[in-house]
PDB file of C-alpha atoms in Angstrom:
ATOM      1  CA  MET W   1      -2.296 -49.318   4.393  1.00 97.00           C
ATOM      2  CA  ARG W   2      -3.080 -52.281   6.561  1.00 97.00           C
ATOM      3  CA  ALA W   3      -3.184 -52.495  10.322  1.00 98.00           C
ATOM      4  CA  VAL W   4      -3.761 -55.104  12.962  1.00 98.00           C
ATOM      5  CA  VAL W   5      -5.054 -53.204  15.984  1.00 98.00           C
ATOM      6  CA  GLN W   6      -5.046 -54.888  19.368  1.00 98.00           C
ATOM      7  CA  ARG W   7      -6.583 -53.498  22.537  1.00 98.00           C
ATOM      8  CA  VAL W   8      -3.976 -54.030  25.249  1.00 98.00           C
ATOM      9  CA  THR W   9      -3.445 -53.496  28.949  1.00 98.00           C
ATOM     10  CA  GLU W  10       0.284 -53.240  28.219  1.00 98.00           C
ATOM     11  CA  ALA W  11       2.663 -53.755  25.318  1.00 98.00           C
ATOM     12  CA  SER W  12       6.346 -53.346  24.555  1.00 98.00           C
ATOM     13  CA  VAL W  13       8.789 -53.862  21.729  1.00 98.00           C
ATOM     14  CA  LYS W  14      12.435 -54.883  22.078  1.00 98.00           C
ATOM     15  CA  VAL W  15      15.356 -54.620  19.673  1.00 98.00           C
ATOM     16  CA  GLU W  16      18.511 -56.540  20.551  1.00 97.00           C
ATOM     17  CA  GLY W  17      17.120 -57.222  24.025  1.00 96.00           C
ATOM     18  CA  LYS W  18      16.439 -53.556  24.855  1.00 98.00           C
ATOM     19  CA  ILE W  19      12.950 -52.099  25.185  1.00 98.00           C
ATOM     20  CA  VAL W  20      12.603 -49.331  22.588  1.00 98.00           C
ATOM     21  CA  GLY W  21       8.895 -48.637  23.127  1.00 98.00           C
ATOM     22  CA  GLU W  22       6.307 -49.538  25.744  1.00 98.00           C
ATOM     23  CA  ILE W  23       2.808 -48.520  26.726  1.00 98.00           C
ATOM     24  CA  ASP W  24       0.172 -49.213  29.333  1.00 98.00           C
ATOM     25  CA  GLU W  25      -3.545 -49.308  28.472  1.00 98.00           C
ATOM     26  CA  GLY W  26      -4.210 -48.557  24.838  1.00 98.00           C
ATOM     27  CA  LEU W  27      -3.553 -49.944  21.375  1.00 98.00           C
ATOM     28  CA  LEU W  28      -0.803 -51.976  19.778  1.00 98.00           C
ATOM     29  CA  VAL W  29      -0.838 -51.237  16.048  1.00 98.00           C
ATOM     30  CA  LEU W  30       1.040 -53.440  13.586  1.00 98.00           C
ATOM     31  CA  LEU W  31       1.213 -51.160  10.539  1.00 98.00           C
ATOM     32  CA  GLY W  32       1.972 -52.131   6.949  1.00 97.00           C
ATOM     33  CA  VAL W  33       2.385 -49.721   4.046  1.00 98.00           C
ATOM     34  CA  GLY W  34       1.451 -50.732   0.520  1.00 97.00           C
ATOM     35  CA  GLY W  35       3.093 -49.608  -2.692  1.00 95.00           C
ATOM     36  CA  GLU W  36      -0.012 -47.706  -3.827  1.00 95.00           C
ATOM     37  CA  ASP W  37      -0.711 -45.923  -0.533  1.00 96.00           C
ATOM     38  CA  ASN W  38      -0.924 -42.133  -0.441  1.00 95.00           C
ATOM     39  CA  ASN W  39      -1.795 -39.312   1.972  1.00 96.00           C
ATOM     40  CA  LYS W  40      -5.483 -40.215   1.750  1.00 96.00           C
ATOM     41  CA  ASP W  41      -4.679 -43.716   3.040  1.00 97.00           C
ATOM     42  CA  LEU W  42      -2.520 -42.267   5.811  1.00 97.00           C
ATOM     43  CA  ASP W  43      -5.197 -39.834   7.002  1.00 97.00           C
ATOM     44  CA  TYR W  44      -7.868 -42.535   6.788  1.00 97.00           C
ATOM     45  CA  MET W  45      -5.804 -44.935   8.877  1.00 97.00           C
ATOM     46  CA  VAL W  46      -4.941 -42.386  11.580  1.00 98.00           C
ATOM     47  CA  ASP W  47      -8.580 -41.305  11.858  1.00 97.00           C
ATOM     48  CA  LYS W  48      -9.894 -44.875  11.895  1.00 97.00           C
ATOM     49  CA  VAL W  49      -7.398 -46.236  14.439  1.00 98.00           C
ATOM     50  CA  LEU W  50      -7.726 -43.337  16.862  1.00 98.00           C
ATOM     51  CA  GLY W  51     -11.498 -43.291  16.526  1.00 97.00           C
ATOM     52  CA  LEU W  52     -12.149 -47.024  16.952  1.00 98.00           C
ATOM     53  CA  ARG W  53     -14.748 -47.409  19.680  1.00 98.00           C
ATOM     54  CA  ILE W  54     -13.364 -50.606  21.208  1.00 98.00           C
ATOM     55  CA  PHE W  55     -12.959 -49.604  24.856  1.00 98.00           C
ATOM     56  CA  GLU W  56     -15.753 -50.239  27.331  1.00 96.00           C
ATOM     57  CA  ASP W  57     -17.879 -47.472  28.804  1.00 97.00           C
ATOM     58  CA  ASP W  58     -19.388 -47.528  32.308  1.00 96.00           C
ATOM     59  CA  SER W  59     -22.087 -49.937  31.070  1.00 96.00           C
ATOM     60  CA  GLY W  60     -19.518 -52.435  29.798  1.00 94.00           C
ATOM     61  CA  LYS W  61     -20.317 -51.642  26.153  1.00 96.00           C
ATOM     62  CA  MET W  62     -17.529 -51.059  23.619  1.00 97.00           C
ATOM     63  CA  ASN W  63     -18.314 -47.416  23.030  1.00 97.00           C
ATOM     64  CA  LEU W  64     -15.134 -45.432  23.731  1.00 98.00           C
ATOM     65  CA  SER W  65     -12.108 -44.650  21.576  1.00 98.00           C
ATOM     66  CA  LEU W  66      -8.442 -44.323  22.485  1.00 98.00           C
ATOM     67  CA  LEU W  67      -8.960 -40.559  22.489  1.00 97.00           C
ATOM     68  CA  ASP W  68     -11.907 -40.896  24.891  1.00 97.00           C
ATOM     69  CA  ILE W  69      -9.969 -42.931  27.471  1.00 97.00           C
ATOM     70  CA  GLY W  70      -6.670 -41.038  27.160  1.00 97.00           C
ATOM     71  CA  GLY W  71      -4.943 -44.274  26.197  1.00 98.00           C
ATOM     72  CA  GLU W  72      -1.528 -44.862  24.692  1.00 98.00           C
ATOM     73  CA  ILE W  73      -0.446 -46.311  21.353  1.00 98.00           C
ATOM     74  CA  LEU W  74       2.509 -48.472  20.304  1.00 98.00           C
ATOM     75  CA  VAL W  75       3.118 -48.561  16.547  1.00 98.00           C
ATOM     76  CA  VAL W  76       5.228 -51.354  15.042  1.00 98.00           C
ATOM     77  CA  SER W  77       6.113 -51.509  11.342  1.00 97.00           C
ATOM     78  CA  GLN W  78       4.941 -54.767   9.762  1.00 95.00           C
ATOM     79  CA  PHE W  79       5.557 -55.159   6.025  1.00 94.00           C
ATOM     80  CA  THR W  80       4.491 -58.809   6.279  1.00 93.00           C
ATOM     81  CA  LEU W  81       0.862 -57.630   6.402  1.00 96.00           C
ATOM     82  CA  TYR W  82       1.255 -57.448   2.617  1.00 94.00           C
ATOM     83  CA  GLY W  83       2.359 -61.073   2.338  1.00 92.00           C
ATOM     84  CA  ASP W  84       0.431 -62.697  -0.523  1.00 90.00           C
ATOM     85  CA  VAL W  85       0.150 -66.483  -0.274  1.00 92.00           C
ATOM     86  CA  ARG W  86      -2.437 -67.084  -2.994  1.00 92.00           C
ATOM     87  CA  LYS W  87       0.214 -68.778  -5.157  1.00 91.00           C
ATOM     88  CA  GLY W  88       2.323 -71.348  -3.355  1.00 89.00           C
ATOM     89  CA  LYS W  89       3.232 -71.279   0.300  1.00 92.00           C
ATOM     90  CA  ARG W  90       6.034 -68.743   0.356  1.00 93.00           C
ATOM     91  CA  PRO W  91       4.663 -65.211   0.801  1.00 93.00           C
ATOM     92  CA  SER W  92       5.265 -62.618  -1.884  1.00 92.00           C
ATOM     93  CA  PHE W  93       5.721 -59.074  -0.657  1.00 93.00           C
ATOM     94  CA  SER W  94       5.605 -57.411  -4.072  1.00 92.00           C
ATOM     95  CA  THR W  95       2.722 -55.097  -3.080  1.00 93.00           C
ATOM     96  CA  SER W  96       4.558 -53.705  -0.033  1.00 95.00           C
ATOM     97  CA  ALA W  97       5.934 -50.195  -0.351  1.00 96.00           C
ATOM     98  CA  HIS W  98       9.667 -49.733  -0.937  1.00 95.00           C
ATOM     99  CA  PRO W  99      11.352 -49.485   2.492  1.00 95.00           C
ATOM    100  CA  ASP W 100      12.339 -45.804   2.030  1.00 94.00           C
ATOM    101  CA  ILE W 101       8.753 -44.820   1.266  1.00 96.00           C
ATOM    102  CA  ALA W 102       7.259 -47.130   3.901  1.00 97.00           C
ATOM    103  CA  GLU W 103       9.510 -45.741   6.628  1.00 97.00           C
ATOM    104  CA  ASP W 104       8.470 -42.189   5.798  1.00 97.00           C
ATOM    105  CA  VAL W 105       4.757 -43.077   5.895  1.00 97.00           C
ATOM    106  CA  TYR W 106       5.224 -45.064   9.118  1.00 98.00           C
ATOM    107  CA  ASN W 107       6.928 -42.068  10.760  1.00 98.00           C
ATOM    108  CA  GLN W 108       4.163 -39.754   9.513  1.00 98.00           C
ATOM    109  CA  PHE W 109       1.584 -42.049  11.124  1.00 98.00           C
ATOM    110  CA  VAL W 110       3.472 -41.862  14.426  1.00 98.00           C
ATOM    111  CA  GLU W 111       3.778 -38.063  14.237  1.00 98.00           C
ATOM    112  CA  LYS W 112       0.069 -37.635  13.439  1.00 98.00           C
ATOM    113  CA  CYS W 113      -0.803 -39.702  16.524  1.00 98.00           C
ATOM    114  CA  LYS W 114       1.502 -37.570  18.658  1.00 98.00           C
ATOM    115  CA  ALA W 115      -0.068 -34.413  17.209  1.00 97.00           C
ATOM    116  CA  LYS W 116      -3.423 -35.583  18.596  1.00 96.00           C
ATOM    117  CA  GLY W 117      -1.903 -35.512  22.088  1.00 96.00           C
ATOM    118  CA  ILE W 118      -1.571 -39.274  22.456  1.00 97.00           C
ATOM    119  CA  LYS W 119       1.426 -40.847  24.158  1.00 98.00           C
ATOM    120  CA  THR W 120       2.884 -42.635  21.131  1.00 98.00           C
ATOM    121  CA  GLU W 121       5.705 -45.151  21.212  1.00 98.00           C
ATOM    122  CA  LYS W 122       7.201 -47.084  18.303  1.00 98.00           C
ATOM    123  CA  GLY W 123       9.507 -49.844  17.260  1.00 97.00           C
ATOM    124  CA  ILE W 124      12.543 -49.401  15.012  1.00 97.00           C
ATOM    125  CA  PHE W 125      11.670 -49.581  11.341  1.00 97.00           C
ATOM    126  CA  GLY W 126      13.310 -52.507   9.573  1.00 94.00           C
ATOM    127  CA  ALA W 127      14.772 -53.991  12.744  1.00 96.00           C
ATOM    128  CA  TYR W 128      14.188 -57.506  14.017  1.00 97.00           C
ATOM    129  CA  MET W 129      11.776 -56.868  16.881  1.00 98.00           C
ATOM    130  CA  GLU W 130      10.245 -58.844  19.725  1.00 98.00           C
ATOM    131  CA  VAL W 131       6.761 -57.656  20.649  1.00 98.00           C
ATOM    132  CA  ASP W 132       5.200 -58.443  24.024  1.00 98.00           C
ATOM    133  CA  LEU W 133       1.576 -57.669  24.776  1.00 98.00           C
ATOM    134  CA  VAL W 134      -1.351 -58.449  26.980  1.00 98.00           C
ATOM    135  CA  ASN W 135      -4.327 -58.460  24.624  1.00 97.00           C
ATOM    136  CA  ASP W 136      -7.335 -57.137  26.512  1.00 97.00           C
ATOM    137  CA  GLY W 137     -10.502 -59.067  25.719  1.00 95.00           C
ATOM    138  CA  PRO W 138      -8.997 -60.227  23.417  1.00 96.00           C
ATOM    139  CA  VAL W 139      -9.963 -57.485  20.989  1.00 97.00           C
ATOM    140  CA  THR W 140      -8.200 -57.514  17.615  1.00 97.00           C
ATOM    141  CA  ILE W 141      -9.341 -55.499  14.577  1.00 97.00           C
ATOM    142  CA  LEU W 142      -8.063 -55.624  10.988  1.00 97.00           C
ATOM    143  CA  ILE W 143      -8.136 -52.413   8.943  1.00 97.00           C
ATOM    144  CA  ASP W 144      -7.295 -51.968   5.252  1.00 96.00           C
ATOM    145  CA  SER W 145      -7.432 -48.439   3.835  1.00 95.00           C
ATOM    146  CA  LYS W 146      -8.305 -49.819   0.396  1.00 92.00           C
ATOM    147  CA  LYS W 147     -11.432 -51.537   1.765  1.00 89.00           C
ATOM    148  CA  THR W 148     -13.405 -48.520   2.891  1.00 74.00           C
ATOM    149  CA  PHE W 149     -16.850 -49.761   1.819  1.00 60.00           C
TER     150      PHE W 149
END
């Protein structure tokens, strides 16, 4: 799995002009599922995203996680994170998971976040979405479950 994680003061996602998910302070997660991902990747990604210490403590040091601050999370499916442009200029998405599998994993990610007591919002899988955000910092982190060391 791959994720682009952005620390935000607010974020929302629209489909056909209607807001389908919005949060205040927390994380916007663009989440891509690869064809070889499994439950180990899912658990790794949930643990890593929720545990990222990218929020400032009282000393102004990035030392707190989303769980520590009681923040919110907006999860948006993003198969284009698997776009491979090593050959030519048109991305190949051959390593992305099949949409049926990817949607299931995406929904599991959302449910695991909710199970941790976090206000969790999401986009609509497979829809054309417009994402608005105020990146705080800016702080943007890339995570790939296959690159764990």
